[in-house]
């Protein structure tokens, strides 16, 4: 491309009646300069001036020294996974000074290195053993965790690249954006408060079949500013026409222009370009000509204008239209079969004719211009050109998905090369975390069609991709592949995928049948004595099928007998030294089954440790979604809270390495639950805040029960109003265990607020909900003891004792320490005199012999208060002092305050340590970040560890410094040390 070209300045006519949008853009730019983020979405029909507004915004950003970057989404690339996101982040990285860019790229997560086009020479291989599994057979959860992991990883790169330098990122034609990139933009839109960036997008209205749900979700966000562009008024059209035609623009000409174009700025512009040739025409003749130029005629005139520029120019224009926007000149020249010099001259001519922008790579001045020239090609010629374009790109070793973008639009000729390249593109899309793109490529491969030999593989790969994408059609395609395959082992592998697909849709009876069919294909069950003669991969497949069958069959009443029989056979034969990941899952299932049945904990803990297998259950090649649920959940149920924390910390570390915010949220929730039961309220709240924060990018797995746990923490922290708000803001859900947890949390809130009647109602409602699933007795919240306390406060001590004894019996049968302490404590509260003191003494003694527990603090407080009421004031002081000390260090402010009151009543003079000043005044998030900073971690290291941005870390540290009246990190260490040992909040 000849040098010296500069983009033409924006004509003021092109921004007429767009003052509202310009003001909104100006406000967003000002916010970015002040360190804030914003998202402006321009919406309108084709030709309404969205592109011109983007160009004006980019000019405005440059004048105030913002980095101004632009990408244009192309219809051709809407299946290219993370195509737009990759271009956007690469453009942002190009703005970073070289001295910063190298270290930044070396630190870029391996997960997104291919998207950033980083090779091994920049910092290691494209993937590592800790990356998410590429195996698409791994079960998919809601929210597409692979895509979300990459979105978060790209977000961290953006945050690093932006630093403190504000930027404007303009994305044109968002309606053609690929799904994965839209997920990234949604993720970014939900965290704009953490970045100094303006996102400016433009999308077309009412695009019918091409409209994308994610884009609608972005537009619906409450903080997104949407500017809807309307047609120009007659007054604005008059201004434009008069400037273009001068004295010949009489009222009739203006009226005709307004009528023909409907106020569409693009049609007005093209119409006036067409009228330029009639400079000798009288106004009445101009009026007549305008009336013949309806929008389609305007487009025909554009084609004619290009045609008059000569064959070479026309061929280059059509080639560029086929290749799409941002086309290298050499590609357009090759497709047009023009020498490079001749192609350069042709591109100059097209720029002069206002068809192409005056720069390289080639880009049309407006999408409607490209579409007009593209549709000028006959359908068969278009398909042939796309096939030629695919071969051209493949010859230059282009990304398989760029090649496939053209193959999707090419003709169907039963070409083996086409099928191979589409399968390669599907594999690339799956590796990049975009299963939906893989589905599109493989559906096209089926249409080619493939040879009979290839068809089985294509069907299997399509079904596999559909499983990963959560597509209902997966079952049908996998069933077809199973039927067509002649290999038993292959049919078993596909049966497992089919079972996963059916289970994901809730069709558990059909899923169990599929898993069972897979086991039959392998020749039936592999007995423990035969395992040494079977290869590991076959064992993995067999055990995975068994685990799938047991999971699905346990949820279908009609299959419960078969489940019990199979469980007794399979789980009874399990090797305590598992050889496969499937065996670890089976062992975890066995532990859960025993825990839910309230069996003694010794055997349950033994089995769950066998499942954990020294951490091998966190196999980096496998999906980590279920690991903390299965293992940490069982450990918490059995009261082994310290071990549960260890397991979740390992899961948290793996989630960080994989940049998986959903797995991080799940592990945070599970650790928060264990910390709450330990009495570490500040730590628990920090974890639960992180988990609940993940709802904004799709975490729903334990969202309701995390809110219940957070509300319970707030009750212990003496923040009853906030607890009430958390529970009221939580959406109602199905009558499951999560809803039961919410009812239990509400009953505890009512108890703390002295509303025993409401507490009793909610606790009993919780019990009724749990009663519908008697096999869950070991996992039910302690609703009986909540109801017992409420009944006792209402005067019905007999009923309270009955409920408390039931809870205590279950706790003793299982052997869970904190549940036994609670049962004894509440039983004591429901009694009087010596019986009350006896139960409370027993509860406190149980707690004294064990690691710290929240129930121990409650038992110590209740014992001290009961001793003080019985006039044993000296004896009351020791348990009250211990309760106050434990409550203070764990952040249980309600217990701490009550313990101080009781100590004073017992004649002690306790030193009141202010919970709302010094380190104890910090919020859980501030405390967590302060502890990490005091441990020597940098802001960026803290941000990576907690899935937040450096800006969030800086914000919390500023608040911390203000509350502690300090200025440096050295002072921070001293301030936290003065308050006692800094808890491990990492």
PDB file of N, CA and C in Angstrom, residues 137 487-497 515 518-519 521-522 526 531 534-548 580-583 586 622:
ATOM      1  N   UNK A 137     -14.693 -34.341  26.648  1.00  0.00           N
ATOM      2  CA  UNK A 137     -15.622 -35.249  27.298  1.00  0.00           C
ATOM      3  C   UNK A 137     -15.825 -34.916  28.762  1.00  0.00           C
ATOM      4  N   UNK A 487     -16.340 -50.816  16.508  1.00  0.00           N
ATOM      5  CA  UNK A 487     -15.333 -51.074  17.527  1.00  0.00           C
ATOM      6  C   UNK A 487     -15.976 -50.973  18.904  1.00  0.00           C
ATOM      7  N   UNK A 488     -15.921 -52.054  19.691  1.00  0.00           N
ATOM      8  CA  UNK A 488     -16.581 -52.078  20.996  1.00  0.00           C
ATOM      9  C   UNK A 488     -16.045 -51.055  21.960  1.00  0.00           C
ATOM     10  N   UNK A 489     -14.736 -50.904  21.979  1.00  0.00           N
ATOM     11  CA  UNK A 489     -14.150 -49.933  22.904  1.00  0.00           C
ATOM     12  C   UNK A 489     -14.543 -48.517  22.524  1.00  0.00           C
ATOM     13  N   UNK A 490     -14.568 -48.248  21.214  1.00  0.00           N
ATOM     14  CA  UNK A 490     -14.981 -46.913  20.761  1.00  0.00           C
ATOM     15  C   UNK A 490     -16.436 -46.665  21.145  1.00  0.00           C
ATOM     16  N   UNK A 491     -17.295 -47.706  21.001  1.00  0.00           N
ATOM     17  CA  UNK A 491     -18.699 -47.547  21.385  1.00  0.00           C
ATOM     18  C   UNK A 491     -18.822 -47.283  22.887  1.00  0.00           C
ATOM     19  N   UNK A 492     -17.969 -47.906  23.683  1.00  0.00           N
ATOM     20  CA  UNK A 492     -18.004 -47.661  25.130  1.00  0.00           C
ATOM     21  C   UNK A 492     -17.611 -46.227  25.450  1.00  0.00           C
ATOM     22  N   UNK A 493     -16.577 -45.726  24.767  1.00  0.00           N
ATOM     23  CA  UNK A 493     -16.166 -44.330  24.978  1.00  0.00           C
ATOM     24  C   UNK A 493     -17.299 -43.378  24.617  1.00  0.00           C
ATOM     25  N   UNK A 494     -17.942 -43.661  23.497  1.00  0.00           N
ATOM     26  CA  UNK A 494     -19.044 -42.792  23.067  1.00  0.00           C
ATOM     27  C   UNK A 494     -20.249 -42.937  24.000  1.00  0.00           C
ATOM     28  N   UNK A 495     -20.446 -44.128  24.556  1.00  0.00           N
ATOM     29  CA  UNK A 495     -21.550 -44.317  25.506  1.00  0.00           C
ATOM     30  C   UNK A 495     -21.344 -43.468  26.753  1.00  0.00           C
ATOM     31  N   UNK A 496     -20.098 -43.333  27.174  1.00  0.00           N
ATOM     32  CA  UNK A 496     -19.834 -42.468  28.335  1.00  0.00           C
ATOM     33  C   UNK A 496     -20.179 -41.024  27.999  1.00  0.00           C
ATOM     34  N   UNK A 497     -19.779 -40.576  26.812  1.00  0.00           N
ATOM     35  CA  UNK A 497     -20.120 -39.207  26.409  1.00  0.00           C
ATOM     36  C   UNK A 497     -21.629 -39.042  26.292  1.00  0.00           C
ATOM     37  N   UNK A 515     -24.682 -45.408  30.213  1.00  0.00           N
ATOM     38  CA  UNK A 515     -23.484 -45.846  30.941  1.00  0.00           C
ATOM     39  C   UNK A 515     -23.446 -47.377  31.026  1.00  0.00           C
ATOM     40  N   UNK A 518     -22.351 -48.939  27.868  1.00  0.00           N
ATOM     41  CA  UNK A 518     -20.900 -48.830  27.703  1.00  0.00           C
ATOM     42  C   UNK A 518     -20.166 -49.907  28.481  1.00  0.00           C
ATOM     43  N   UNK A 519     -20.633 -50.177  29.707  1.00  0.00           N
ATOM     44  CA  UNK A 519     -20.013 -51.242  30.509  1.00  0.00           C
ATOM     45  C   UNK A 519     -20.164 -52.577  29.797  1.00  0.00           C
ATOM     46  N   UNK A 521     -20.373 -53.063  26.610  1.00  0.00           N
ATOM     47  CA  UNK A 521     -19.464 -53.085  25.456  1.00  0.00           C
ATOM     48  C   UNK A 521     -18.061 -53.525  25.866  1.00  0.00           C
ATOM     49  N   UNK A 522     -17.700 -53.263  27.097  1.00  0.00           N
ATOM     50  CA  UNK A 522     -16.375 -53.647  27.580  1.00  0.00           C
ATOM     51  C   UNK A 522     -16.350 -55.087  28.086  1.00  0.00           C
ATOM     52  N   UNK A 526     -15.434 -55.166  35.327  1.00  0.00           N
ATOM     53  CA  UNK A 526     -14.072 -55.659  35.525  1.00  0.00           C
ATOM     54  C   UNK A 526     -13.884 -55.872  37.028  1.00  0.00           C
ATOM     55  N   UNK A 531      -8.043 -56.676  37.568  1.00  0.00           N
ATOM     56  CA  UNK A 531      -7.600 -55.340  37.161  1.00  0.00           C
ATOM     57  C   UNK A 531      -6.122 -55.299  36.778  1.00  0.00           C
ATOM     58  N   UNK A 534      -5.468 -55.527  32.999  1.00  0.00           N
ATOM     59  CA  UNK A 534      -6.148 -54.585  32.088  1.00  0.00           C
ATOM     60  C   UNK A 534      -5.350 -53.295  32.018  1.00  0.00           C
ATOM     61  N   UNK A 535      -5.252 -52.724  30.789  1.00  0.00           N
ATOM     62  CA  UNK A 535      -4.469 -51.484  30.666  1.00  0.00           C
ATOM     63  C   UNK A 535      -5.183 -50.322  31.343  1.00  0.00           C
ATOM     64  N   UNK A 536      -4.391 -49.322  31.734  1.00  0.00           N
ATOM     65  CA  UNK A 536      -4.896 -48.217  32.559  1.00  0.00           C
ATOM     66  C   UNK A 536      -6.001 -47.441  31.870  1.00  0.00           C
ATOM     67  N   UNK A 537      -5.869 -47.164  30.559  1.00  0.00           N
ATOM     68  CA  UNK A 537      -6.887 -46.386  29.853  1.00  0.00           C
ATOM     69  C   UNK A 537      -8.233 -47.106  29.852  1.00  0.00           C
ATOM     70  N   UNK A 538      -8.205 -48.415  29.691  1.00  0.00           N
ATOM     71  CA  UNK A 538      -9.456 -49.168  29.716  1.00  0.00           C
ATOM     72  C   UNK A 538     -10.069 -49.155  31.115  1.00  0.00           C
ATOM     73  N   UNK A 539      -9.224 -49.256  32.130  1.00  0.00           N
ATOM     74  CA  UNK A 539      -9.723 -49.163  33.503  1.00  0.00           C
ATOM     75  C   UNK A 539     -10.350 -47.794  33.762  1.00  0.00           C
ATOM     76  N   UNK A 540      -9.706 -46.755  33.271  1.00  0.00           N
ATOM     77  CA  UNK A 540     -10.234 -45.400  33.456  1.00  0.00           C
ATOM     78  C   UNK A 540     -11.609 -45.280  32.831  1.00  0.00           C
ATOM     79  N   UNK A 541     -11.756 -45.822  31.631  1.00  0.00           N
ATOM     80  CA  UNK A 541     -13.043 -45.782  30.946  1.00  0.00           C
ATOM     81  C   UNK A 541     -14.088 -46.575  31.729  1.00  0.00           C
ATOM     82  N   UNK A 542     -13.736 -47.778  32.148  1.00  0.00           N
ATOM     83  CA  UNK A 542     -14.676 -48.617  32.891  1.00  0.00           C
ATOM     84  C   UNK A 542     -15.120 -47.948  34.190  1.00  0.00           C
ATOM     85  N   UNK A 543     -14.170 -47.413  34.954  1.00  0.00           N
ATOM     86  CA  UNK A 543     -14.511 -46.805  36.242  1.00  0.00           C
ATOM     87  C   UNK A 543     -15.326 -45.529  36.056  1.00  0.00           C
ATOM     88  N   UNK A 544     -15.024 -44.777  35.000  1.00  0.00           N
ATOM     89  CA  UNK A 544     -15.816 -43.580  34.716  1.00  0.00           C
ATOM     90  C   UNK A 544     -17.255 -43.938  34.378  1.00  0.00           C
ATOM     91  N   UNK A 545     -17.448 -45.020  33.625  1.00  0.00           N
ATOM     92  CA  UNK A 545     -18.808 -45.479  33.309  1.00  0.00           C
ATOM     93  C   UNK A 545     -19.539 -45.917  34.572  1.00  0.00           C
ATOM     94  N   UNK A 546     -18.840 -46.619  35.454  1.00  0.00           N
ATOM     95  CA  UNK A 546     -19.468 -47.056  36.703  1.00  0.00           C
ATOM     96  C   UNK A 546     -19.863 -45.860  37.567  1.00  0.00           C
ATOM     97  N   UNK A 547     -18.967 -44.888  37.678  1.00  0.00           N
ATOM     98  CA  UNK A 547     -19.273 -43.696  38.480  1.00  0.00           C
ATOM     99  C   UNK A 547     -20.470 -42.956  37.890  1.00  0.00           C
ATOM    100  N   UNK A 548     -20.532 -42.871  36.554  1.00  0.00           N
ATOM    101  CA  UNK A 548     -21.668 -42.214  35.916  1.00  0.00           C
ATOM    102  C   UNK A 548     -22.968 -42.944  36.180  1.00  0.00           C
ATOM    103  N   UNK A 580      -7.034 -45.380  39.126  1.00  0.00           N
ATOM    104  CA  UNK A 580      -7.603 -44.486  38.109  1.00  0.00           C
ATOM    105  C   UNK A 580      -8.358 -43.332  38.763  1.00  0.00           C
ATOM    106  N   UNK A 581      -8.551 -42.289  37.956  1.00  0.00           N
ATOM    107  CA  UNK A 581      -9.361 -41.168  38.433  1.00  0.00           C
ATOM    108  C   UNK A 581     -10.800 -41.623  38.670  1.00  0.00           C
ATOM    109  N   UNK A 582     -11.289 -42.534  37.820  1.00  0.00           N
ATOM    110  CA  UNK A 582     -12.639 -43.057  38.005  1.00  0.00           C
ATOM    111  C   UNK A 582     -12.802 -43.748  39.341  1.00  0.00           C
ATOM    112  N   UNK A 583     -11.771 -44.487  39.779  1.00  0.00           N
ATOM    113  CA  UNK A 583     -11.842 -45.130  41.095  1.00  0.00           C
ATOM    114  C   UNK A 583     -11.877 -44.104  42.214  1.00  0.00           C
ATOM    115  N   UNK A 586     -15.337 -42.966  42.434  1.00  0.00           N
ATOM    116  CA  UNK A 586     -16.176 -43.987  43.060  1.00  0.00           C
ATOM    117  C   UNK A 586     -15.981 -44.006  44.570  1.00  0.00           C
ATOM    118  N   UNK A 622      -7.683 -33.400  34.344  1.00  0.00           N
ATOM    119  CA  UNK A 622      -9.112 -33.643  34.520  1.00  0.00           C
ATOM    120  C   UNK A 622      -9.843 -32.381  34.924  1.00  0.00           C
TER     121      UNK A 622
END
